[in-house]
Amino acid sequence: MPVPWFLLSLALGRSPGVLPLERLVGPQNTAHCSPGLSCHLWDGDVLCLPGTIEPPPGPVLVPTSLQTELVLRCYHETDCDLCVRVDVHLAVHGHWEKPEDEELFRGASDPEPREPGNASLQSQVVLSFQAYPTARCVLLEVQVPASLVPSGQSVGSVVFDCFEAALGGEVQIWSYTQPRYQKELNLTQKLPDCRGLEVRDSIQSCWAALPWLNLSADGDNLRLVLDVSEGQRFGLSLYWDQVQGPPKPRWQRNMTGPQNFTLNHTELVPCLCIQMWPLEPDSIRTNLCPFREDPRAHRNLWRATRLRLLSPLAWQMDAPCALPAEAALCWRAPGGGPCQPLVPPLPRENVTVNKALEFPLLKGHPNLCVQVSSWEKLQLEECLWADSLGPLRDDMLLVETRGPQDNRSLCALEPSGCTPLSSKASTRAARLGEQLLGDLQSGRCEQLWNDDLGVLWACPMDKYIHKRWALVWLACLLFTAVLLLLFLLKKDHVKEWLRLLKEDVRWGAAASVRRVLLLYSADDASFERIAGVLASALCQLPLRVAVDLWSRRELSALGPLAWFHAQRRQTLQEGGVVVLLFSPGAVALCHEWLQDGASVPGADAPHDAFAASLSCVLPDFLQGRAPGRYVGACFDRLLHPDAVPALFRTVPVFSLPTQLPDFLEALQGPGAPRPERLRERAEHVSRALQPALDCCFPPQGVPGPECRTGPKAGDAT
């Protein structure tokens, strides 16, 4: 996948977007004002005591807005500090009155009262500056002729040079009058670091800052190149920048320059940031968040986002980064159709990640699912109650809407839309409209939601399905009676024939509905071939086998984790079984997961669903939900069952082809055929496996034929 253009030339040194700054010579603070005003800066700092708001005695000169500008205060050509210049805009508030305001209209040196036309307004303006760990307050005296200023209009501005501040820090500035006639103005500003200003040769603290960080393409991954002088020691940290709460560190290391390393493309998310700093006291830390607009990072963010149920009516969306999203409830009927949104009557709600949210429901239902959308595009859909309340039910959802003057209408939600119960359409809800109304009135329906807009009801449909098949059951009973009569007439022959027929039918029925999800680690092409042969042989039994080899297009579109999660959920909901096919590579992955509890670098190959599946498989084993749902298997010539981690040996682990009959019996579950039939099936699977095993793993001293579908085990890279 191509790397976005802005990642190919990203640098933390000087770039076309840096700002050149004005230089101020000397350490002294100064103040100057716009034409028509006179101003004076008091010597030294003053106490920062804003006091309480007092009513103005007449027209007063007050600050109306604050503006800042960054400058350099230089003591020598290469010895400068970053400084914040503050521009305070002033205006007159209040009206001229006689005789109360007469005392205010006096000249700068004339103590006698004068007419307003010859008087002036004087104000003491305080500027308060805070930048951890320092705080300062300065006092400016500003004077303006009263005859030039109508009340309520701006009179000009006064500029203060300047407050010194640290690169990369945050400053807060307040302005108010003394005495205080109105609420103080305030301004908060984040200052740039060395890479955002043209100060590298002027500020000494930037000399030791890390100059360059380049990101370049390395196949599907990214190579991070740190151009640091030889032997310089520095710290490097990768973290998630959180909108709410402190950053979450992901990786941190002390290094010695120069260095470079590779970032896996699956680790990129929009809030992934990089921080670097020299390992020196009070060094400046340089931060960069280069993936905020990267399309791959946004796709990875949605793949890593998960929905989980906290309580019967509370849920949460877990994600590494904040993202704009809306959530809505939908109704999923059995049969694989689309989930139908319940908007209206239920509203959409904005979602805040990593925060508990409440459903507007009275109770949960397995058919209720959550849809999460971003920019009107569906991103996630999860039936959160499926694990706690069981599989989908064949219930009919009735939507009761309430209009003005207590007008009510009732319809049934179907794939074609919401069908009125009194409709003459050919849908199931229309045919059973009167019966559903009767169930609703008799209290057989379950109320899921109720407010002023309407009500949602879930009505069971089991009894109507039973009525529909009543004639079929009657025919089955007649057929059974005939078989019993034949059994009485020819007991011995019919009994044997009936036993064989019963087992054959039970085998076919059980196998036709039993679903198997086969997971393996693609150590090399040889093992991948054997896994494909095993899956093909199991399909002949028959079993419905799902394996990533046969779903490459879907796997590439969804990603390994999303594909496995969907297959696992469907398999377990249908009462199937998940087969973990262990190999040396799979055992190594399991050990690393159990030791580190995190994703194994490099395990997210495009078609390696086994590595991606461990994040969902492990919780089932750790919480004791694996027995009856999972079985393990390995090949005699490749791995001994004792090599499988102990956690995974809580379910049966079979050695193939030695224990094939027991393995097939575990796959069939309660509907397994008699032992003779199992041995026949095992021989069939063994004959299918033997050529592939001899090809890829020949016995010692016996040369095997060449594997034509891929490289040998020793040649895999």
XYZ file of C-alpha atoms in Angstrom, residues 220-221 264-267 560-561 589 593 599-613 615:
26
model
C 3.699 -2.052 3.771
C 5.440 -0.744 6.898
C 4.250 -2.056 11.562
C 1.479 -0.536 9.446
C -1.148 -2.194 11.675
C 0.097 -0.131 14.663
C -7.797 -11.144 9.990
C -9.260 -10.090 13.351
C 2.779 -17.604 19.124
C 0.856 -14.226 23.962
C 0.131 -8.624 20.012
C 3.179 -10.361 18.617
C 5.082 -8.122 16.165
C 4.971 -9.481 12.688
C 2.099 -11.878 13.410
C -0.434 -9.875 11.473
C 0.367 -11.314 8.058
C -2.361 -10.665 5.459
C -3.749 -14.241 5.706
C -2.629 -15.327 9.213
C -5.981 -15.559 10.978
C -4.465 -17.733 13.744
C -2.316 -14.878 15.100
C -5.221 -12.453 14.928
C -7.608 -14.962 16.549
C -7.084 -12.075 21.166
